[in-house]
PDB file of C-alpha atoms in Angstrom:
ATOM      1  CA  UNK M  11      14.588  31.450 -12.646  1.00 93.00           C
ATOM      2  CA  UNK M  12      14.156  28.047 -11.020  1.00 98.00           C
ATOM      3  CA  UNK M  13      11.838  25.081 -11.598  1.00 98.00           C
ATOM      4  CA  UNK M  14      10.642  22.566  -8.999  1.00 98.00           C
ATOM      5  CA  UNK M  15       9.820  19.454 -11.010  1.00 98.00           C
ATOM      6  CA  UNK M  16       8.224  17.482  -8.173  1.00 98.00           C
ATOM      7  CA  UNK M  17       6.315  18.637  -5.115  1.00 98.00           C
ATOM      8  CA  UNK M  18       3.016  18.069  -3.327  1.00 98.00           C
ATOM      9  CA  UNK M  19       1.294  21.421  -2.860  1.00 98.00           C
ATOM     10  CA  UNK M  20      -1.933  19.494  -2.237  1.00 97.00           C
ATOM     11  CA  UNK M  21      -0.510  18.159   1.057  1.00 98.00           C
ATOM     12  CA  UNK M  22      -2.249  19.462   4.169  1.00 97.00           C
ATOM     13  CA  UNK M  23       1.129  20.594   5.553  1.00 97.00           C
ATOM     14  CA  UNK M  24       1.126  23.212   2.777  1.00 98.00           C
ATOM     15  CA  UNK M  25      -2.496  24.238   3.266  1.00 96.00           C
ATOM     16  CA  UNK M  26      -1.680  27.986   3.329  1.00 97.00           C
ATOM     17  CA  UNK M  27      -1.220  27.811  -0.415  1.00 98.00           C
ATOM     18  CA  UNK M  28      -1.190  31.546  -1.118  1.00 98.00           C
ATOM     19  CA  UNK M  29       1.682  31.982   1.326  1.00 98.00           C
ATOM     20  CA  UNK M  30       3.577  29.001  -0.133  1.00 98.00           C
ATOM     21  CA  UNK M  31       3.176  30.254  -3.706  1.00 98.00           C
ATOM     22  CA  UNK M  32       4.148  33.823  -2.849  1.00 98.00           C
ATOM     23  CA  UNK M  33       7.158  32.473  -0.961  1.00 98.00           C
ATOM     24  CA  UNK M  34       8.591  30.518  -3.863  1.00 98.00           C
ATOM     25  CA  UNK M  35       7.844  33.229  -6.417  1.00 98.00           C
ATOM     26  CA  UNK M  36       9.746  35.734  -4.270  1.00 98.00           C
ATOM     27  CA  UNK M  37      12.652  33.269  -4.204  1.00 98.00           C
ATOM     28  CA  UNK M  38      12.888  33.082  -7.985  1.00 98.00           C
ATOM     29  CA  UNK M  39      10.974  29.819  -8.520  1.00 98.00           C
ATOM     30  CA  UNK M  40       8.735  30.417 -11.524  1.00 98.00           C
ATOM     31  CA  UNK M  41       7.483  26.904 -12.357  1.00 98.00           C
ATOM     32  CA  UNK M  42       6.256  24.218  -9.951  1.00 98.00           C
ATOM     33  CA  UNK M  43       4.992  20.743 -10.814  1.00 98.00           C
ATOM     34  CA  UNK M  44       2.509  19.232  -8.383  1.00 98.00           C
ATOM     35  CA  UNK M  45       2.699  15.449  -8.644  1.00 98.00           C
ATOM     36  CA  UNK M  46      -0.310  13.352  -7.657  1.00 98.00           C
ATOM     37  CA  UNK M  47      -0.588  10.210  -5.552  1.00 98.00           C
ATOM     38  CA  UNK M  48      -4.110   9.268  -6.700  1.00 98.00           C
ATOM     39  CA  UNK M  49      -7.075  10.635  -8.633  1.00 98.00           C
ATOM     40  CA  UNK M  50      -8.135  12.765  -5.657  1.00 98.00           C
ATOM     41  CA  UNK M  51      -4.777  14.528  -5.382  1.00 98.00           C
ATOM     42  CA  UNK M  52      -4.567  14.816  -9.163  1.00 98.00           C
ATOM     43  CA  UNK M  53      -7.851  16.724  -9.052  1.00 98.00           C
ATOM     44  CA  UNK M  54      -6.431  18.936  -6.307  1.00 98.00           C
ATOM     45  CA  UNK M  55      -3.412  19.518  -8.515  1.00 98.00           C
ATOM     46  CA  UNK M  56      -5.690  20.538 -11.369  1.00 98.00           C
ATOM     47  CA  UNK M  57      -7.464  23.035  -9.113  1.00 98.00           C
ATOM     48  CA  UNK M  58      -4.143  24.509  -8.000  1.00 98.00           C
ATOM     49  CA  UNK M  59      -2.939  24.730 -11.598  1.00 98.00           C
ATOM     50  CA  UNK M  60      -6.099  26.561 -12.617  1.00 98.00           C
ATOM     51  CA  UNK M  61      -5.679  29.038  -9.747  1.00 98.00           C
ATOM     52  CA  UNK M  62      -1.939  29.736  -9.960  1.00 98.00           C
ATOM     53  CA  UNK M  63      -0.188  30.432 -13.291  1.00 98.00           C
ATOM     54  CA  UNK M  64       3.116  29.005 -11.985  1.00 98.00           C
ATOM     55  CA  UNK M  65       1.631  25.595 -11.118  1.00 98.00           C
ATOM     56  CA  UNK M  66       1.357  22.567 -13.399  1.00 99.00           C
ATOM     57  CA  UNK M  67       0.388  19.063 -12.344  1.00 98.00           C
ATOM     58  CA  UNK M  68       0.795  15.348 -12.870  1.00 98.00           C
ATOM     59  CA  UNK M  69      -1.937  12.719 -12.800  1.00 98.00           C
ATOM     60  CA  UNK M  70      -1.161   9.222 -11.608  1.00 98.00           C
ATOM     61  CA  UNK M  71      -1.336   6.573  -8.904  1.00 98.00           C
ATOM     62  CA  UNK M  72       1.600   6.339  -6.493  1.00 98.00           C
ATOM     63  CA  UNK M  73       2.692   2.749  -5.754  1.00 98.00           C
ATOM     64  CA  UNK M  74       1.663   3.133  -2.107  1.00 97.00           C
ATOM     65  CA  UNK M  75      -1.880   3.881  -3.283  1.00 96.00           C
ATOM     66  CA  UNK M  76      -2.207   0.957  -5.673  1.00 96.00           C
ATOM     67  CA  UNK M  77      -4.148  -1.225  -3.217  1.00 91.00           C
ATOM     68  CA  UNK M  78      -7.154   0.964  -4.009  1.00 88.00           C
ATOM     69  CA  UNK M  79      -6.469   1.257  -7.728  1.00 95.00           C
ATOM     70  CA  UNK M  80      -9.362   0.136  -9.948  1.00 97.00           C
ATOM     71  CA  UNK M  81     -10.895   0.989 -13.316  1.00 97.00           C
ATOM     72  CA  UNK M  82     -12.800   3.953 -11.910  1.00 97.00           C
ATOM     73  CA  UNK M  83      -9.591   5.393 -10.471  1.00 97.00           C
ATOM     74  CA  UNK M  84      -7.741   4.758 -13.729  1.00 98.00           C
ATOM     75  CA  UNK M  85     -10.464   6.419 -15.813  1.00 98.00           C
ATOM     76  CA  UNK M  86     -10.328   9.549 -13.646  1.00 98.00           C
ATOM     77  CA  UNK M  87      -6.524   9.680 -13.858  1.00 98.00           C
ATOM     78  CA  UNK M  88      -6.706   9.305 -17.632  1.00 98.00           C
ATOM     79  CA  UNK M  89      -9.369  11.983 -17.942  1.00 98.00           C
ATOM     80  CA  UNK M  90      -7.196  14.495 -16.115  1.00 98.00           C
ATOM     81  CA  UNK M  91      -4.244  13.926 -18.458  1.00 98.00           C
ATOM     82  CA  UNK M  92      -6.091  15.827 -21.188  1.00 98.00           C
ATOM     83  CA  UNK M  93      -6.028  19.038 -19.148  1.00 98.00           C
ATOM     84  CA  UNK M  94      -3.846  21.728 -20.746  1.00 98.00           C
ATOM     85  CA  UNK M  95      -1.725  22.019 -17.598  1.00 98.00           C
ATOM     86  CA  UNK M  96      -1.286  18.300 -16.942  1.00 98.00           C
ATOM     87  CA  UNK M  97       2.350  17.735 -17.887  1.00 98.00           C
ATOM     88  CA  UNK M  98       3.016  14.156 -16.733  1.00 98.00           C
ATOM     89  CA  UNK M  99       1.646  10.812 -15.678  1.00 98.00           C
ATOM     90  CA  UNK M 100       2.931  10.724 -12.129  1.00 96.00           C
ATOM     91  CA  UNK M 101       3.966   9.949  -9.741  1.00 98.00           C
ATOM     92  CA  UNK M 102       4.023   6.269 -10.546  1.00 98.00           C
ATOM     93  CA  UNK M 103       6.386   3.396  -9.816  1.00 98.00           C
ATOM     94  CA  UNK M 104       7.314   0.774  -7.241  1.00 98.00           C
ATOM     95  CA  UNK M 105       7.713   0.927  -3.457  1.00 98.00           C
ATOM     96  CA  UNK M 106       8.681  -2.190  -1.510  1.00 98.00           C
ATOM     97  CA  UNK M 107       9.492  -0.216   1.647  1.00 97.00           C
ATOM     98  CA  UNK M 108       6.092   0.821   2.976  1.00 94.00           C
ATOM     99  CA  UNK M 109       3.901  -1.961   4.354  1.00 93.00           C
ATOM    100  CA  UNK M 110       1.564  -3.459   3.417  1.00 91.00           C
ATOM    101  CA  UNK M 111       2.083  -3.761  -0.325  1.00 93.00           C
ATOM    102  CA  UNK M 112       1.092  -6.051  -3.147  1.00 96.00           C
ATOM    103  CA  UNK M 113       4.079  -6.405  -5.493  1.00 97.00           C
ATOM    104  CA  UNK M 114       2.062  -7.775  -8.405  1.00 97.00           C
ATOM    105  CA  UNK M 115      -0.561  -5.041  -8.072  1.00 97.00           C
ATOM    106  CA  UNK M 116       2.162  -2.400  -8.039  1.00 98.00           C
ATOM    107  CA  UNK M 117       3.818  -3.847 -11.128  1.00 98.00           C
ATOM    108  CA  UNK M 118       0.539  -4.147 -13.031  1.00 98.00           C
ATOM    109  CA  UNK M 119      -0.474  -0.593 -12.111  1.00 98.00           C
ATOM    110  CA  UNK M 120       2.945   0.765 -13.059  1.00 98.00           C
ATOM    111  CA  UNK M 121       2.890  -0.868 -16.502  1.00 98.00           C
ATOM    112  CA  UNK M 122      -0.708   0.226 -17.106  1.00 98.00           C
ATOM    113  CA  UNK M 123       0.297   3.832 -16.422  1.00 98.00           C
ATOM    114  CA  UNK M 124       3.412   3.607 -18.605  1.00 98.00           C
ATOM    115  CA  UNK M 125       1.086   2.508 -21.405  1.00 98.00           C
ATOM    116  CA  UNK M 126      -1.260   5.377 -20.565  1.00 98.00           C
ATOM    117  CA  UNK M 127       1.597   7.873 -20.832  1.00 98.00           C
ATOM    118  CA  UNK M 128       2.416   6.690 -24.323  1.00 98.00           C
ATOM    119  CA  UNK M 129      -1.248   6.843 -25.305  1.00 98.00           C
ATOM    120  CA  UNK M 130      -1.769  10.405 -24.036  1.00 98.00           C
ATOM    121  CA  UNK M 131       1.714  11.541 -25.158  1.00 98.00           C
ATOM    122  CA  UNK M 132       3.115  12.543 -21.772  1.00 98.00           C
ATOM    123  CA  UNK M 133       6.319  11.773 -19.857  1.00 98.00           C
ATOM    124  CA  UNK M 134       6.280   9.805 -16.603  1.00 98.00           C
ATOM    125  CA  UNK M 135       7.504  10.823 -13.142  1.00 98.00           C
ATOM    126  CA  UNK M 136       8.860   7.692 -11.453  1.00 98.00           C
ATOM    127  CA  UNK M 137       9.047   6.735  -7.781  1.00 98.00           C
ATOM    128  CA  UNK M 138      11.301   3.855  -6.785  1.00 98.00           C
ATOM    129  CA  UNK M 139      12.101   2.698  -3.251  1.00 97.00           C
ATOM    130  CA  UNK M 140      13.712  -0.619  -2.337  1.00 97.00           C
ATOM    131  CA  UNK M 141      12.732  -1.873  -5.806  1.00 97.00           C
ATOM    132  CA  UNK M 142      15.726  -1.139  -8.042  1.00 97.00           C
ATOM    133  CA  UNK M 143      15.960  -4.587  -9.638  1.00 97.00           C
ATOM    134  CA  UNK M 144      12.317  -4.785 -10.658  1.00 98.00           C
ATOM    135  CA  UNK M 145      12.262  -1.104 -11.636  1.00 98.00           C
ATOM    136  CA  UNK M 146      15.171  -1.322 -14.059  1.00 98.00           C
ATOM    137  CA  UNK M 147      13.898  -4.614 -15.481  1.00 98.00           C
ATOM    138  CA  UNK M 148      10.400  -3.272 -16.104  1.00 98.00           C
ATOM    139  CA  UNK M 149      11.672  -0.076 -17.676  1.00 98.00           C
ATOM    140  CA  UNK M 150      13.906  -2.069 -20.017  1.00 98.00           C
ATOM    141  CA  UNK M 151      11.082  -4.452 -20.907  1.00 98.00           C
ATOM    142  CA  UNK M 152       8.817  -1.477 -21.650  1.00 98.00           C
ATOM    143  CA  UNK M 153      11.421   0.716 -23.344  1.00 98.00           C
ATOM    144  CA  UNK M 154       9.331   0.945 -26.513  1.00 98.00           C
ATOM    145  CA  UNK M 155       6.549   2.576 -24.485  1.00 98.00           C
ATOM    146  CA  UNK M 156       8.785   5.332 -23.089  1.00 98.00           C
ATOM    147  CA  UNK M 157       8.180   7.412 -26.187  1.00 97.00           C
ATOM    148  CA  UNK M 158       7.739  10.681 -24.297  1.00 98.00           C
ATOM    149  CA  UNK M 159      10.456  10.051 -21.745  1.00 98.00           C
ATOM    150  CA  UNK M 160      10.408  10.439 -18.022  1.00 98.00           C
ATOM    151  CA  UNK M 161      12.347  11.219 -14.873  1.00 98.00           C
ATOM    152  CA  UNK M 162      13.484   9.186 -11.888  1.00 98.00           C
ATOM    153  CA  UNK M 163      12.403  11.509  -9.148  1.00 98.00           C
ATOM    154  CA  UNK M 164      14.391  12.084  -5.951  1.00 97.00           C
ATOM    155  CA  UNK M 165      17.148   9.778  -7.130  1.00 97.00           C
ATOM    156  CA  UNK M 166      19.099   7.949  -4.422  1.00 94.00           C
ATOM    157  CA  UNK M 167      20.627   5.011  -6.288  1.00 95.00           C
ATOM    158  CA  UNK M 168      24.075   4.165  -7.613  1.00 97.00           C
ATOM    159  CA  UNK M 169      26.055   5.518 -10.535  1.00 98.00           C
ATOM    160  CA  UNK M 170      25.616   2.148 -12.258  1.00 98.00           C
ATOM    161  CA  UNK M 171      21.815   2.327 -12.035  1.00 98.00           C
ATOM    162  CA  UNK M 172      21.850   5.963 -13.128  1.00 98.00           C
ATOM    163  CA  UNK M 173      23.799   4.879 -16.220  1.00 98.00           C
ATOM    164  CA  UNK M 174      21.109   2.342 -17.096  1.00 98.00           C
ATOM    165  CA  UNK M 175      18.364   4.936 -16.629  1.00 98.00           C
ATOM    166  CA  UNK M 176      20.181   7.477 -18.770  1.00 98.00           C
ATOM    167  CA  UNK M 177      20.611   4.834 -21.472  1.00 98.00           C
ATOM    168  CA  UNK M 178      16.815   4.530 -21.463  1.00 98.00           C
ATOM    169  CA  UNK M 179      16.578   8.278 -22.093  1.00 98.00           C
ATOM    170  CA  UNK M 180      15.365   9.112 -18.592  1.00 98.00           C
ATOM    171  CA  UNK M 181      16.291  12.232 -16.644  1.00 98.00           C
ATOM    172  CA  UNK M 182      17.663  12.091 -13.094  1.00 98.00           C
ATOM    173  CA  UNK M 183      16.189  14.427 -10.489  1.00 98.00           C
ATOM    174  CA  UNK M 184      18.010  15.553  -7.355  1.00 98.00           C
ATOM    175  CA  UNK M 185      16.280  16.630  -4.152  1.00 98.00           C
ATOM    176  CA  UNK M 186      17.129  17.670  -0.577  1.00 97.00           C
ATOM    177  CA  UNK M 187      19.240  14.581   0.269  1.00 96.00           C
ATOM    178  CA  UNK M 188      21.899  15.890  -2.118  1.00 97.00           C
ATOM    179  CA  UNK M 189      22.644  18.583   0.490  1.00 97.00           C
ATOM    180  CA  UNK M 190      22.767  16.307   3.528  1.00 95.00           C
ATOM    181  CA  UNK M 191      26.087  16.118   5.355  1.00 89.00           C
ATOM    182  CA  UNK M 192      26.048  12.304   5.187  1.00 86.00           C
ATOM    183  CA  UNK M 193      25.462  12.253   1.412  1.00 86.00           C
ATOM    184  CA  UNK M 194      28.064  10.036  -0.273  1.00 86.00           C
ATOM    185  CA  UNK M 195      26.960   7.963  -3.259  1.00 90.00           C
ATOM    186  CA  UNK M 196      24.584  10.649  -4.489  1.00 95.00           C
ATOM    187  CA  UNK M 197      27.508  13.082  -4.837  1.00 95.00           C
ATOM    188  CA  UNK M 198      29.173  10.709  -7.287  1.00 96.00           C
ATOM    189  CA  UNK M 199      25.902  10.404  -9.185  1.00 98.00           C
ATOM    190  CA  UNK M 200      25.560  14.190  -9.351  1.00 98.00           C
ATOM    191  CA  UNK M 201      29.036  14.442 -10.881  1.00 97.00           C
ATOM    192  CA  UNK M 202      28.247  11.676 -13.344  1.00 98.00           C
ATOM    193  CA  UNK M 203      24.860  12.770 -14.724  1.00 98.00           C
ATOM    194  CA  UNK M 204      25.249  15.180 -17.675  1.00 98.00           C
ATOM    195  CA  UNK M 205      23.979  18.679 -17.019  1.00 98.00           C
ATOM    196  CA  UNK M 206      21.424  18.369 -19.792  1.00 98.00           C
ATOM    197  CA  UNK M 207      19.860  15.306 -18.125  1.00 98.00           C
ATOM    198  CA  UNK M 208      19.570  16.797 -14.618  1.00 98.00           C
ATOM    199  CA  UNK M 209      16.419  18.026 -12.928  1.00 98.00           C
ATOM    200  CA  UNK M 210      15.871  19.358  -9.410  1.00 98.00           C
ATOM    201  CA  UNK M 211      12.922  19.095  -7.054  1.00 98.00           C
ATOM    202  CA  UNK M 212      11.915  19.597  -3.441  1.00 98.00           C
ATOM    203  CA  UNK M 213       9.432  16.715  -3.036  1.00 98.00           C
ATOM    204  CA  UNK M 214       7.927  19.139  -0.548  1.00 98.00           C
ATOM    205  CA  UNK M 215       6.637  19.045   2.123  1.00 98.00           C
ATOM    206  CA  UNK M 216       9.221  16.281   2.627  1.00 97.00           C
ATOM    207  CA  UNK M 217      13.032  16.110   2.547  1.00 97.00           C
ATOM    208  CA  UNK M 218      13.954  19.682   3.430  1.00 97.00           C
ATOM    209  CA  UNK M 219      17.509  20.455   2.319  1.00 97.00           C
ATOM    210  CA  UNK M 220      20.340  21.334   4.679  1.00 96.00           C
ATOM    211  CA  UNK M 221      20.284  23.501   6.805  1.00 95.00           C
ATOM    212  CA  UNK M 222      16.487  23.173   7.065  1.00 96.00           C
ATOM    213  CA  UNK M 223      16.250  19.434   7.841  1.00 94.00           C
ATOM    214  CA  UNK M 224      13.340  18.638  10.112  1.00 92.00           C
ATOM    215  CA  UNK M 225      11.289  21.605   8.915  1.00 96.00           C
ATOM    216  CA  UNK M 226       8.413  21.578   6.455  1.00 98.00           C
ATOM    217  CA  UNK M 227       9.803  21.842   2.948  1.00 98.00           C
ATOM    218  CA  UNK M 228       8.384  24.124   0.236  1.00 98.00           C
ATOM    219  CA  UNK M 229       9.376  24.903  -3.363  1.00 98.00           C
ATOM    220  CA  UNK M 230      11.107  28.104  -2.231  1.00 98.00           C
ATOM    221  CA  UNK M 231      14.017  25.880  -1.148  1.00 98.00           C
ATOM    222  CA  UNK M 232      14.887  24.774  -4.692  1.00 98.00           C
ATOM    223  CA  UNK M 233      17.777  27.290  -4.920  1.00 98.00           C
ATOM    224  CA  UNK M 234      19.559  25.470  -2.066  1.00 98.00           C
ATOM    225  CA  UNK M 235      19.509  22.240  -4.077  1.00 98.00           C
ATOM    226  CA  UNK M 236      20.600  23.894  -7.321  1.00 98.00           C
ATOM    227  CA  UNK M 237      23.421  25.690  -5.484  1.00 98.00           C
ATOM    228  CA  UNK M 238      24.728  22.402  -4.066  1.00 98.00           C
ATOM    229  CA  UNK M 239      24.460  20.679  -7.446  1.00 98.00           C
ATOM    230  CA  UNK M 240      26.373  23.537  -9.078  1.00 98.00           C
ATOM    231  CA  UNK M 241      29.105  23.252  -6.438  1.00 97.00           C
ATOM    232  CA  UNK M 242      29.455  19.513  -7.071  1.00 97.00           C
ATOM    233  CA  UNK M 243      29.616  20.023 -10.822  1.00 98.00           C
ATOM    234  CA  UNK M 244      31.868  23.090 -10.507  1.00 97.00           C
ATOM    235  CA  UNK M 245      29.650  25.258 -12.690  1.00 98.00           C
ATOM    236  CA  UNK M 246      27.869  28.546 -12.116  1.00 98.00           C
ATOM    237  CA  UNK M 247      24.583  28.305 -10.234  1.00 97.00           C
ATOM    238  CA  UNK M 248      22.944  30.728 -12.677  1.00 98.00           C
ATOM    239  CA  UNK M 249      23.996  28.695 -15.705  1.00 98.00           C
ATOM    240  CA  UNK M 250      22.909  25.418 -14.128  1.00 98.00           C
ATOM    241  CA  UNK M 251      19.537  26.861 -13.077  1.00 98.00           C
ATOM    242  CA  UNK M 252      19.007  27.975 -16.678  1.00 98.00           C
ATOM    243  CA  UNK M 253      20.008  24.539 -17.982  1.00 98.00           C
ATOM    244  CA  UNK M 254      17.647  22.771 -15.581  1.00 98.00           C
ATOM    245  CA  UNK M 255      14.792  25.030 -16.640  1.00 98.00           C
ATOM    246  CA  UNK M 256      15.516  24.132 -20.271  1.00 98.00           C
ATOM    247  CA  UNK M 257      15.624  20.441 -19.348  1.00 98.00           C
ATOM    248  CA  UNK M 258      12.307  20.709 -17.508  1.00 98.00           C
ATOM    249  CA  UNK M 259      10.585  22.425 -20.398  1.00 98.00           C
ATOM    250  CA  UNK M 260      12.032  19.905 -22.841  1.00 98.00           C
ATOM    251  CA  UNK M 261      10.685  16.924 -20.909  1.00 98.00           C
ATOM    252  CA  UNK M 262       7.453  18.463 -19.635  1.00 98.00           C
ATOM    253  CA  UNK M 263       6.799  20.064 -22.994  1.00 98.00           C
ATOM    254  CA  UNK M 264       3.365  21.501 -22.118  1.00 98.00           C
ATOM    255  CA  UNK M 265       4.953  24.064 -19.780  1.00 98.00           C
ATOM    256  CA  UNK M 266       4.515  27.554 -21.243  1.00 92.00           C
TER     257      UNK M 266
END
C-alpha cells in the first residue's frame, strides 16, 4: 500500500472528488494527506477527511498566502489542529519566487507556525522555494521547537542542504520531478537520503510525474514516484513502499 504525504484535494482541478478518491484507492494508495494553504483550505481538508476514511489533513498558512495572515486566520488554523484527523501544521515555509511577497511577514508567519506545531504536538510540512539560505538558518535557530519533526516537501535542493535538514531530524519528500528526464541533482539526493527518512508525494494537482507531465496530477500517480525512487536506490518497490508507509505513520503519528 502507498501513502501520498502531500496533495491538494481541495483544489478545483480535483473537484470530482469521488472519482479522484476511487482512482487512487484502486491504484493501491490507502492514505492521502491534504495540505492546506490557508484556513479556508484547511477547513476544506477537514471536510474531506470527515467524508473519506483514507484522507487526513494539515492546517497552516502557505508562504504565498501570508499577506492576508492575521490573528483571526491564525486562530482558525490553530483550532483545526485539534481535529482527530489533522496530522500536521502545513504547509508552511518561505517562497521568494512568487511576486509580490513580504519577506519579513513570511518569516514571522513561519516561525509563529513552528511554535504552534510544538504547542499542539504536531509535525510541520515545509515549503521552500528560492529561500534556501533563510530556510536553513531559521530551522537551525528554531531547532528546539522542532520537537515533533517535519518534512521538506517536494525537495529540489542539493545533497549538502539535504544533509543539514536530515541533521535537524527532518524527512525529505520526493515528488514528480524525481521522474523527469532532465532530473540531475535530485537523483543524487535520492541516493543519499536514507530509506527510513524518505517520503513520497504527488503535490497534486501539480507536478505530474513522467510520462504524465502536462496533465492534471492526482494521488493515484504515487506508484510512479515510488517506482522511480526504488530504481535509483536499487531496492524493491514493494519494500520501499512499505518503508515509506512506516515513515509516514511515524512522522504523522495520528494516522490510523
